[in-house]
mmCIF file of N, CA and C in Angstrom:
data_model
loop_
_atom_site.group_PDB
_atom_site.id
_atom_site.type_symbol
_atom_site.label_atom_id
_atom_site.label_comp_id
_atom_site.label_asym_id
_atom_site.label_seq_id
_atom_site.Cartn_x
_atom_site.Cartn_y
_atom_site.Cartn_z
ATOM 1 N N MET A 948 -54.984 0.052 -6.707
ATOM 2 C CA MET A 948 -54.203 -1.189 -6.533
ATOM 3 C C MET A 948 -52.625 -0.371 -6.285
ATOM 4 N N ASP A 949 -51.515 -0.586 -6.163
ATOM 5 C CA ASP A 949 -50.380 -0.120 -5.212
ATOM 6 C C ASP A 949 -49.851 -0.175 -6.624
ATOM 7 N N GLU A 950 -48.418 0.270 -6.666
ATOM 8 C CA GLU A 950 -46.937 0.691 -7.884
ATOM 9 C C GLU A 950 -46.576 -0.400 -7.539
ATOM 10 N N GLN A 951 -45.415 -1.653 -5.917
ATOM 11 C CA GLN A 951 -45.200 -2.836 -6.018
ATOM 12 C C GLN A 951 -45.948 -3.337 -6.666
ATOM 13 N N SER A 952 -47.466 -3.725 -6.798
ATOM 14 C CA SER A 952 -48.996 -4.295 -6.933
ATOM 15 C C SER A 952 -48.834 -4.997 -8.022
ATOM 16 N N ILE A 953 -48.381 -3.690 -9.068
ATOM 17 C CA ILE A 953 -48.715 -3.272 -10.145
ATOM 18 C C ILE A 953 -47.638 -3.950 -11.120
ATOM 19 N N GLU A 954 -46.683 -3.130 -10.081
ATOM 20 C CA GLU A 954 -45.134 -3.959 -11.445
ATOM 21 C C GLU A 954 -44.531 -5.622 -10.867
ATOM 22 N N MET A 955 -45.474 -5.913 -9.627
ATOM 23 C CA MET A 955 -45.895 -7.240 -9.858
ATOM 24 C C MET A 955 -46.783 -8.552 -10.872
ATOM 25 N N ILE A 956 -47.250 -7.877 -11.169
ATOM 26 C CA ILE A 956 -48.584 -7.821 -11.964
ATOM 27 C C ILE A 956 -47.797 -7.838 -13.860
ATOM 28 N N LEU A 957 -46.293 -7.349 -13.651
ATOM 29 C CA LEU A 957 -45.987 -7.021 -15.122
ATOM 30 C C LEU A 957 -45.467 -7.999 -15.424
ATOM 31 N N ALA A 958 -44.488 -8.205 -13.959
ATOM 32 C CA ALA A 958 -43.405 -9.048 -13.967
ATOM 33 C C ALA A 958 -43.750 -10.866 -14.463
ATOM 34 N N GLU A 959 -44.866 -10.865 -13.912
ATOM 35 C CA GLU A 959 -45.714 -11.937 -13.569
ATOM 36 C C GLU A 959 -46.406 -12.275 -15.356
ATOM 37 N N LEU A 960 -46.856 -11.212 -15.858
ATOM 38 C CA LEU A 960 -47.441 -10.750 -17.329
ATOM 39 C C LEU A 960 -46.159 -10.729 -18.369
ATOM 40 N N ALA A 961 -45.339 -10.549 -18.042
ATOM 41 C CA ALA A 961 -43.950 -10.493 -19.160
ATOM 42 C C ALA A 961 -42.646 -11.380 -19.605
ATOM 43 N N ALA A 962 -43.185 -12.359 -17.958
ATOM 44 C CA ALA A 962 -42.435 -13.787 -18.298
ATOM 45 C C ALA A 962 -43.662 -14.579 -18.656
ATOM 46 N N ARG A 963 -44.547 -14.203 -18.688
ATOM 47 C CA ARG A 963 -45.495 -15.507 -20.225
ATOM 48 C C ARG A 963 -45.890 -14.589 -21.665
ATOM 49 N N GLU A 964 -45.029 -13.625 -21.705
ATOM 50 C CA GLU A 964 -44.835 -13.761 -23.082
ATOM 51 C C GLU A 964 -43.107 -13.358 -24.072
ATOM 52 N N PRO A 965 -43.139 -14.126 -25.197
ATOM 53 C CA PRO A 965 -43.996 -13.620 -26.414
ATOM 54 C C PRO A 965 -45.469 -15.022 -25.988
ATOM 55 N N ILE A 966 -46.509 -14.749 -26.526
ATOM 56 C CA ILE A 966 -47.328 -15.650 -25.769
ATOM 57 C C ILE A 966 -47.378 -16.603 -27.229
ATOM 58 N N PHE A 967 -47.400 -18.151 -26.577
ATOM 59 C CA PHE A 967 -47.792 -18.798 -27.594
ATOM 60 C C PHE A 967 -45.938 -19.456 -27.868
ATOM 61 N N HIS A 968 -44.688 -19.215 -27.232
ATOM 62 C CA HIS A 968 -44.003 -19.504 -27.819
ATOM 63 C C HIS A 968 -43.284 -19.468 -26.073
ATOM 64 N N ARG A 969 -44.472 -19.450 -25.077
ATOM 65 C CA ARG A 969 -43.675 -20.192 -23.628
ATOM 66 C C ARG A 969 -43.770 -21.528 -23.894
ATOM 67 N N ARG A 970 -42.552 -22.364 -23.842
ATOM 68 C CA ARG A 970 -43.573 -24.323 -24.898
ATOM 69 C C ARG A 970 -43.533 -24.460 -23.223
ATOM 70 N N GLU A 971 -42.980 -23.740 -22.041
ATOM 71 C CA GLU A 971 -43.748 -24.643 -21.061
ATOM 72 C C GLU A 971 -44.616 -24.580 -20.497
ATOM 73 N N LEU A 972 -45.135 -23.703 -21.055
ATOM 74 C CA LEU A 972 -46.720 -23.134 -19.969
ATOM 75 C C LEU A 972 -47.786 -23.875 -20.809
ATOM 76 N N GLY A 973 -47.145 -24.242 -21.990
ATOM 77 C CA GLY A 973 -47.847 -25.909 -22.394
ATOM 78 C C GLY A 973 -48.078 -26.034 -24.010
ATOM 79 N N THR A 974 -48.415 -27.652 -24.453
ATOM 80 C CA THR A 974 -47.909 -27.329 -25.690
ATOM 81 C C THR A 974 -49.572 -28.216 -26.268
ATOM 82 N N SER A 975 -50.475 -28.157 -25.151
ATOM 83 C CA SER A 975 -51.681 -29.359 -26.085
ATOM 84 C C SER A 975 -52.378 -27.976 -26.386
ATOM 85 N N ARG A 976 -53.334 -28.855 -27.522
ATOM 86 C CA ARG A 976 -55.349 -28.162 -26.503
ATOM 87 C C ARG A 976 -55.322 -27.651 -25.544
ATOM 88 N N GLU A 977 -55.343 -28.885 -24.522
ATOM 89 C CA GLU A 977 -56.067 -28.163 -23.167
ATOM 90 C C GLU A 977 -55.237 -27.454 -22.713
ATOM 91 N N ALA A 978 -53.777 -27.592 -22.406
ATOM 92 C CA ALA A 978 -53.058 -25.777 -22.035
ATOM 93 C C ALA A 978 -53.454 -24.831 -22.720
ATOM 94 N N LEU A 979 -53.395 -24.603 -24.486
ATOM 95 C CA LEU A 979 -53.463 -23.485 -24.132
ATOM 96 C C LEU A 979 -55.126 -22.484 -24.629
ATOM 97 N N GLU A 980 -56.223 -24.174 -24.453
ATOM 98 C CA GLU A 980 -58.407 -23.284 -24.461
ATOM 99 C C GLU A 980 -57.768 -23.570 -22.786
ATOM 100 N N ALA A 981 -56.636 -23.371 -21.813
ATOM 101 C CA ALA A 981 -57.453 -23.452 -20.890
ATOM 102 C C ALA A 981 -56.350 -21.637 -20.619
ATOM 103 N N MET A 982 -55.692 -21.294 -21.024
ATOM 104 C CA MET A 982 -54.617 -20.156 -20.811
ATOM 105 C C MET A 982 -55.031 -18.441 -21.851
ATOM 106 N N THR A 983 -55.608 -19.328 -22.490
ATOM 107 C CA THR A 983 -56.598 -18.174 -23.705
ATOM 108 C C THR A 983 -58.578 -18.456 -23.318
ATOM 109 N N GLU A 984 -58.711 -16.701 -23.543
ATOM 110 C CA GLU A 984 -61.037 -16.732 -22.916
ATOM 111 C C GLU A 984 -61.410 -17.294 -24.176
ATOM 112 N N GLU A 985 -62.587 -17.786 -23.796
ATOM 113 C CA GLU A 985 -63.036 -19.187 -25.440
ATOM 114 C C GLU A 985 -63.301 -17.881 -26.692
ATOM 115 N N THR A 986 -63.465 -16.638 -26.514
ATOM 116 C CA THR A 986 -63.886 -15.609 -26.820
ATOM 117 C C THR A 986 -62.778 -14.890 -27.364
ATOM 118 N N PHE A 987 -61.925 -15.056 -27.357
ATOM 119 C CA PHE A 987 -59.705 -15.041 -27.627
ATOM 120 C C PHE A 987 -60.043 -15.205 -29.697
ATOM 121 N N TRP A 988 -59.315 -13.626 -29.578
ATOM 122 C CA TRP A 988 -59.125 -12.779 -31.289
ATOM 123 C C TRP A 988 -57.825 -12.491 -30.961
ATOM 124 N N GLU A 989 -57.163 -12.571 -31.963
ATOM 125 C CA GLU A 989 -56.235 -11.912 -31.899
ATOM 126 C C GLU A 989 -56.394 -10.942 -33.696
ATOM 127 N N ILE A 990 -54.498 -9.820 -33.631
ATOM 128 C CA ILE A 990 -54.526 -9.678 -34.995
ATOM 129 C C ILE A 990 -53.321 -9.142 -35.173
ATOM 130 N N GLY A 991 -53.136 -10.508 -36.356
ATOM 131 C CA GLY A 991 -51.701 -10.233 -36.738
ATOM 132 C C GLY A 991 -51.016 -9.593 -36.995
ATOM 133 N N ALA A 992 -49.209 -9.531 -37.273
ATOM 134 C CA ALA A 992 -48.694 -8.488 -37.513
ATOM 135 C C ALA A 992 -49.376 -8.116 -38.772
ATOM 136 N N SER A 993 -49.775 -9.116 -39.590
ATOM 137 C CA SER A 993 -50.392 -8.926 -40.737
ATOM 138 C C SER A 993 -51.421 -8.158 -41.296
ATOM 139 N N GLY A 994 -51.557 -7.963 -40.241
ATOM 140 C CA GLY A 994 -53.254 -7.173 -40.375
ATOM 141 C C GLY A 994 -54.813 -8.201 -39.736
ATOM 142 N N ARG A 995 -53.740 -9.224 -40.403
ATOM 143 C CA ARG A 995 -55.009 -10.312 -40.571
ATOM 144 C C ARG A 995 -56.006 -11.059 -39.139
ATOM 145 N N VAL A 996 -57.324 -11.407 -39.434
ATOM 146 C CA VAL A 996 -57.984 -11.230 -38.138
ATOM 147 C C VAL A 996 -57.237 -12.862 -37.758
ATOM 148 N N TYR A 997 -57.499 -13.495 -36.093
ATOM 149 C CA TYR A 997 -57.452 -14.884 -36.075
ATOM 150 C C TYR A 997 -58.519 -14.858 -35.387
ATOM 151 N N GLY A 998 -58.838 -16.182 -35.548
ATOM 152 C CA GLY A 998 -59.910 -16.383 -34.326
ATOM 153 C C GLY A 998 -59.669 -18.117 -33.723
ATOM 154 N N ARG A 999 -59.841 -18.234 -32.074
ATOM 155 C CA ARG A 999 -59.126 -18.702 -31.363
ATOM 156 C C ARG A 999 -58.960 -20.192 -31.239
ATOM 157 N N ASP A 1000 -60.005 -20.825 -32.237
ATOM 158 C CA ASP A 1000 -59.828 -22.195 -32.819
ATOM 159 C C ASP A 1000 -58.597 -22.165 -34.415
ATOM 160 N N PHE A 1001 -58.738 -21.311 -34.183
ATOM 161 C CA PHE A 1001 -57.725 -21.036 -36.323
ATOM 162 C C PHE A 1001 -56.117 -20.943 -35.071
ATOM 163 N N VAL A 1002 -55.989 -20.133 -34.180
ATOM 164 C CA VAL A 1002 -54.519 -19.919 -33.659
ATOM 165 C C VAL A 1002 -54.382 -21.865 -32.786
ATOM 166 N N ILE A 1003 -55.309 -22.425 -32.153
ATOM 167 C CA ILE A 1003 -55.169 -23.152 -31.319
ATOM 168 C C ILE A 1003 -54.042 -24.306 -32.170
ATOM 169 N N ALA A 1004 -55.285 -24.423 -33.333
ATOM 170 C CA ALA A 1004 -54.709 -25.296 -34.411
ATOM 171 C C ALA A 1004 -53.488 -25.698 -34.911
ATOM 172 N N THR A 1005 -52.819 -23.522 -35.584
ATOM 173 C CA THR A 1005 -51.890 -23.176 -36.192
ATOM 174 C C THR A 1005 -50.648 -23.737 -34.587
ATOM 175 N N LEU A 1006 -51.315 -22.959 -33.215
ATOM 176 C CA LEU A 1006 -50.575 -23.847 -32.496
ATOM 177 C C LEU A 1006 -49.768 -25.159 -32.274
ATOM 178 N N LEU A 1007 -50.537 -25.885 -32.934
ATOM 179 C CA LEU A 1007 -50.347 -27.158 -32.982
ATOM 180 C C LEU A 1007 -49.064 -28.192 -33.645
ATOM 181 N N GLU A 1008 -49.896 -27.316 -34.640
ATOM 182 C CA GLU A 1008 -48.092 -27.345 -35.811
ATOM 183 C C GLU A 1008 -47.207 -26.429 -35.894
ATOM 184 N N ARG A 1009 -47.253 -26.122 -34.656
ATOM 185 C CA ARG A 1009 -45.713 -25.398 -34.550
ATOM 186 C C ARG A 1009 -44.829 -26.528 -33.864
ATOM 187 N N TYR A 1010 -46.119 -26.247 -32.828
ATOM 188 C CA TYR A 1010 -45.068 -27.700 -31.703
ATOM 189 C C TYR A 1010 -44.809 -28.698 -31.968
ATOM 190 N N ARG A 1011 -44.619 -28.465 -33.734
ATOM 191 C CA ARG A 1011 -44.641 -30.061 -33.337
ATOM 192 C C ARG A 1011 -42.474 -30.237 -34.371
ATOM 193 N N THR A 1012 -42.303 -28.841 -34.349
ATOM 194 C CA THR A 1012 -40.476 -28.661 -34.101
ATOM 195 C C THR A 1012 -39.491 -27.968 -33.338
ATOM 196 N N GLN A 1013 -38.961 -27.605 -33.017
ATOM 197 C CA GLN A 1013 -38.620 -27.116 -32.933
ATOM 198 C C GLN A 1013 -37.859 -25.327 -33.010
ATOM 199 N N GLU A 1014 -37.947 -24.275 -32.138
ATOM 200 C CA GLU A 1014 -38.139 -23.250 -32.671
ATOM 201 C C GLU A 1014 -36.891 -22.135 -32.953
ATOM 202 N N GLN A 1015 -36.838 -22.218 -34.139
ATOM 203 C CA GLN A 1015 -35.336 -21.153 -34.375
ATOM 204 C C GLN A 1015 -34.988 -20.233 -33.674
ATOM 205 N N HIS A 1016 -35.157 -20.056 -32.793
ATOM 206 C CA HIS A 1016 -35.710 -17.997 -32.157
ATOM 207 C C HIS A 1016 -36.100 -18.400 -30.562
ATOM 208 N N ASN A 1017 -35.338 -17.452 -30.015
ATOM 209 C CA ASN A 1017 -35.163 -16.963 -29.021
ATOM 210 C C ASN A 1017 -36.643 -16.194 -28.384
ATOM 211 N N TRP A 1018 -36.352 -15.855 -29.445
ATOM 212 C CA TRP A 1018 -38.496 -14.177 -29.172
ATOM 213 C C TRP A 1018 -37.946 -13.522 -28.197
ATOM 214 N N PRO A 1019 -36.297 -12.930 -27.672
ATOM 215 C CA PRO A 1019 -36.371 -11.797 -26.816
ATOM 216 C C PRO A 1019 -37.602 -10.164 -27.113
ATOM 217 N N CYS A 1020 -37.525 -10.741 -25.771
ATOM 218 C CA CYS A 1020 -38.496 -8.589 -26.087
ATOM 219 C C CYS A 1020 -38.175 -7.629 -24.487
ATOM 220 N N ARG A 1021 -38.987 -6.934 -25.029
ATOM 221 C CA ARG A 1021 -38.680 -5.350 -24.096
ATOM 222 C C ARG A 1021 -39.543 -4.689 -24.256
ATOM 223 N N ASP A 1022 -39.682 -4.110 -23.536
ATOM 224 C CA ASP A 1022 -39.289 -2.116 -23.311
ATOM 225 C C ASP A 1022 -41.337 -2.217 -22.609
ATOM 226 N N PHE A 1023 -41.018 -3.358 -21.572
ATOM 227 C CA PHE A 1023 -42.827 -3.590 -21.530
ATOM 228 C C PHE A 1023 -43.800 -2.301 -20.994
ATOM 229 N N THR A 1024 -44.632 -2.466 -20.186
ATOM 230 C CA THR A 1024 -45.501 -1.289 -20.501
ATOM 231 C C THR A 1024 -47.043 -2.276 -19.829
ATOM 232 N N ILE A 1025 -47.794 -1.432 -18.861
ATOM 233 C CA ILE A 1025 -48.728 -2.453 -18.890
ATOM 234 C C ILE A 1025 -49.741 -0.577 -17.295
ATOM 235 N N SER A 1026 -51.109 -1.508 -18.495
ATOM 236 C CA SER A 1026 -51.745 -1.067 -17.367
ATOM 237 C C SER A 1026 -53.262 -1.777 -17.098
ATOM 238 N N ARG A 1027 -53.918 -1.168 -15.928
ATOM 239 C CA ARG A 1027 -55.209 -1.679 -15.462
ATOM 240 C C ARG A 1027 -55.663 -1.215 -16.293
ATOM 241 N N LEU A 1028 -57.404 -1.776 -16.722
ATOM 242 C CA LEU A 1028 -57.864 -1.862 -17.416
ATOM 243 C C LEU A 1028 -59.594 -1.767 -16.845
ATOM 244 N N ALA A 1029 -59.065 -2.503 -16.105
ATOM 245 C CA ALA A 1029 -60.479 -2.842 -14.813
ATOM 246 C C ALA A 1029 -59.771 -4.047 -13.830
ATOM 247 N N ASP A 1030 -60.587 -3.974 -12.830
ATOM 248 C CA ASP A 1030 -60.179 -4.750 -11.372
ATOM 249 C C ASP A 1030 -59.439 -6.750 -12.043
ATOM 250 N N ASP A 1031 -60.265 -7.215 -13.287
ATOM 251 C CA ASP A 1031 -59.367 -8.219 -13.212
ATOM 252 C C ASP A 1031 -59.208 -8.194 -14.903
ATOM 253 N N LEU A 1032 -58.803 -7.468 -15.002
ATOM 254 C CA LEU A 1032 -58.952 -6.799 -17.022
ATOM 255 C C LEU A 1032 -56.672 -6.285 -17.122
ATOM 256 N N TYR A 1033 -55.652 -6.028 -17.231
ATOM 257 C CA TYR A 1033 -54.960 -5.629 -18.053
ATOM 258 C C TYR A 1033 -53.898 -6.123 -18.649
ATOM 259 N N HIS A 1034 -53.332 -4.883 -20.281
ATOM 260 C CA HIS A 1034 -52.617 -4.735 -21.150
ATOM 261 C C HIS A 1034 -51.626 -4.446 -20.881
ATOM 262 N N LEU A 1035 -50.534 -5.214 -21.131
ATOM 263 C CA LEU A 1035 -49.125 -5.851 -21.797
ATOM 264 C C LEU A 1035 -48.882 -5.458 -22.989
ATOM 265 N N SER A 1036 -48.673 -4.366 -22.963
ATOM 266 C CA SER A 1036 -47.338 -3.638 -24.174
ATOM 267 C C SER A 1036 -45.881 -4.473 -24.538
ATOM 268 N N TYR A 1037 -44.720 -4.613 -25.270
ATOM 269 C CA TYR A 1037 -43.833 -4.918 -25.715
ATOM 270 C C TYR A 1037 -43.384 -4.875 -26.993
ATOM 271 N N ILE A 1038 -42.097 -4.821 -27.562
ATOM 272 C CA ILE A 1038 -41.838 -5.657 -28.020
ATOM 273 C C ILE A 1038 -40.917 -7.075 -28.665
ATOM 274 N N LEU A 1039 -41.302 -6.786 -29.639
ATOM 275 C CA LEU A 1039 -40.756 -8.528 -29.632
ATOM 276 C C LEU A 1039 -39.651 -7.634 -30.621
ATOM 277 N N GLU A 1040 -37.755 -8.351 -30.884
ATOM 278 C CA GLU A 1040 -37.465 -8.627 -31.614
ATOM 279 C C GLU A 1040 -37.374 -10.189 -32.382
ATOM 280 N N GLU A 1041 -37.155 -9.822 -34.164
ATOM 281 C CA GLU A 1041 -37.675 -10.962 -34.758
ATOM 282 C C GLU A 1041 -36.825 -11.636 -35.691
ATOM 283 N N PRO A 1042 -35.974 -12.003 -35.855
ATOM 284 C CA PRO A 1042 -34.845 -12.424 -36.531
ATOM 285 C C PRO A 1042 -35.251 -11.060 -37.920
ATOM 286 N N ASP A 1043 -35.952 -11.352 -38.260
ATOM 287 C CA ASP A 1043 -36.800 -10.049 -40.017
ATOM 288 C C ASP A 1043 -37.925 -8.699 -39.710
ATOM 289 N N ARG A 1044 -37.917 -8.905 -38.126
ATOM 290 C CA ARG A 1044 -38.376 -7.907 -38.420
ATOM 291 C C ARG A 1044 -38.156 -7.060 -36.711
ATOM 292 N N LEU A 1045 -39.366 -6.131 -36.338
ATOM 293 C CA LEU A 1045 -39.563 -5.539 -35.005
ATOM 294 C C LEU A 1045 -40.865 -5.631 -35.369
ATOM 295 N N SER A 1046 -41.735 -5.845 -34.278
ATOM 296 C CA SER A 1046 -43.056 -5.491 -34.056
ATOM 297 C C SER A 1046 -43.592 -5.597 -32.227
ATOM 298 N N ARG A 1047 -44.317 -4.247 -32.702
ATOM 299 C CA ARG A 1047 -45.598 -3.982 -31.163
ATOM 300 C C ARG A 1047 -45.785 -5.155 -30.961
ATOM 301 N N ARG A 1048 -46.345 -5.668 -29.441
ATOM 302 C CA ARG A 1048 -47.287 -6.352 -28.730
ATOM 303 C C ARG A 1048 -47.367 -6.074 -28.056
ATOM 304 N N SER A 1049 -49.407 -6.579 -28.386
ATOM 305 C CA SER A 1049 -50.040 -6.454 -26.882
ATOM 306 C C SER A 1049 -51.441 -6.971 -27.317
ATOM 307 N N THR A 1050 -51.576 -7.348 -25.601
ATOM 308 C CA THR A 1050 -51.921 -7.584 -25.006
ATOM 309 C C THR A 1050 -52.753 -7.542 -23.891
ATOM 310 N N PHE A 1051 -53.638 -8.673 -24.074
ATOM 311 C CA PHE A 1051 -55.241 -8.681 -22.807
ATOM 312 C C PHE A 1051 -54.888 -9.241 -21.958
ATOM 313 N N TRP A 1052 -54.771 -9.743 -20.419
ATOM 314 C CA TRP A 1052 -54.193 -10.734 -20.553
ATOM 315 C C TRP A 1052 -55.686 -10.041 -18.541
ATOM 316 N N ARG A 1053 -56.652 -10.894 -18.252
ATOM 317 C CA ARG A 1053 -57.612 -11.505 -17.741
ATOM 318 C C ARG A 1053 -57.031 -12.848 -16.605
ATOM 319 N N SER A 1054 -57.509 -11.664 -15.568
ATOM 320 C CA SER A 1054 -56.981 -11.934 -13.776
ATOM 321 C C SER A 1054 -58.097 -12.726 -13.909
ATOM 322 N N THR A 1055 -58.298 -15.222 -13.072
ATOM 323 C CA THR A 1055 -59.448 -14.906 -13.016
ATOM 324 C C THR A 1055 -58.709 -16.352 -12.562
ATOM 325 N N ALA A 1056 -60.698 -16.570 -11.961
ATOM 326 C CA ALA A 1056 -59.857 -17.817 -10.301
ATOM 327 C C ALA A 1056 -59.371 -19.178 -10.916
ATOM 328 N N THR A 1057 -58.947 -18.705 -11.211
ATOM 329 C CA THR A 1057 -58.047 -20.682 -12.075
ATOM 330 C C THR A 1057 -56.868 -20.129 -12.769
ATOM 331 N N GLY A 1058 -56.655 -18.661 -12.547
ATOM 332 C CA GLY A 1058 -54.701 -18.324 -13.444
ATOM 333 C C GLY A 1058 -55.055 -17.233 -14.811
ATOM 334 N N TRP A 1059 -54.329 -16.836 -14.765
ATOM 335 C CA TRP A 1059 -54.498 -15.839 -16.086
ATOM 336 C C TRP A 1059 -54.492 -16.937 -17.532
ATOM 337 N N LYS A 1060 -55.488 -15.936 -18.461
ATOM 338 C CA LYS A 1060 -56.107 -16.007 -19.458
ATOM 339 C C LYS A 1060 -56.267 -15.484 -20.786
ATOM 340 N N ILE A 1061 -55.838 -14.662 -21.710
ATOM 341 C CA ILE A 1061 -54.951 -13.795 -22.480
ATOM 342 C C ILE A 1061 -57.207 -14.091 -22.905
ATOM 343 N N VAL A 1062 -57.555 -12.473 -23.289
ATOM 344 C CA VAL A 1062 -58.044 -11.686 -23.767
ATOM 345 C C VAL A 1062 -58.240 -12.325 -25.021
ATOM 346 N N PHE A 1063 -56.849 -10.802 -25.782
ATOM 347 C CA PHE A 1063 -56.734 -10.199 -27.310
ATOM 348 C C PHE A 1063 -55.466 -10.321 -27.911
ATOM 349 N N HIS A 1064 -54.572 -9.969 -28.767
ATOM 350 C CA HIS A 1064 -53.640 -9.773 -28.956
ATOM 351 C C HIS A 1064 -53.744 -9.675 -29.848
ATOM 352 N N GLN A 1065 -53.142 -8.648 -30.389
ATOM 353 C CA GLN A 1065 -52.546 -7.657 -31.375
ATOM 354 C C GLN A 1065 -51.001 -7.714 -31.741
ATOM 355 N N GLY A 1066 -50.540 -8.190 -32.800
ATOM 356 C CA GLY A 1066 -49.042 -7.666 -33.232
ATOM 357 C C GLY A 1066 -49.091 -7.067 -34.237
ATOM 358 N N THR A 1067 -48.080 -5.315 -34.325
ATOM 359 C CA THR A 1067 -47.581 -3.931 -35.193
ATOM 360 C C THR A 1067 -46.557 -4.570 -35.863
ATOM 361 N N VAL A 1068 -46.483 -4.345 -36.982
ATOM 362 C CA VAL A 1068 -44.872 -4.389 -37.648
ATOM 363 C C VAL A 1068 -44.717 -2.912 -37.048
ATOM 364 N N ILE A 1069 -43.564 -2.359 -37.219
ATOM 365 C CA ILE A 1069 -42.407 -1.155 -36.390
ATOM 366 C C ILE A 1069 -41.632 -1.314 -37.098
ATOM 367 N N ALA A 1070 -41.044 -1.766 -37.662
ATOM 368 C CA ALA A 1070 -39.169 -2.119 -38.479
ATOM 369 C C ALA A 1070 -38.750 -3.812 -38.718
#
C-alpha cells in the first residue's frame, strides 16, 4: 500500500472518531450493529471491559440527550495490521481529562466496522 492510500484511509477513519460520538453516522440499534463487528469489545478509560450488547444499550440511552461537548481529537496515527485491518490511535480531549484512544477498524464489503476500542487516561 502506498503512502497516499494510507493517508486517505487515515483521513476517512479519523472523520469517524471518536467512535459513537458522530451522530451523523447513525444512532439506531441497526446503525450501531452495522458499524461494529459481532465480536466487538472495548476497554474503557476506567479499565473495565465492555461487550457489544452493553455498549449499544448504553449508547442508545446516551443518544436520548444532547451531548455537551464537541469531543476534539488530535495526533492521529494509523498502522495497517493486515489486508483489511487498521489500527487508529489519537488523543481525545475531554472536559476533565485527556485520553489516548485506540480503535481497530476492518474494511468490509459493507463498509468500515469497529473490531476493538480502548481508552487510556493520560492526564
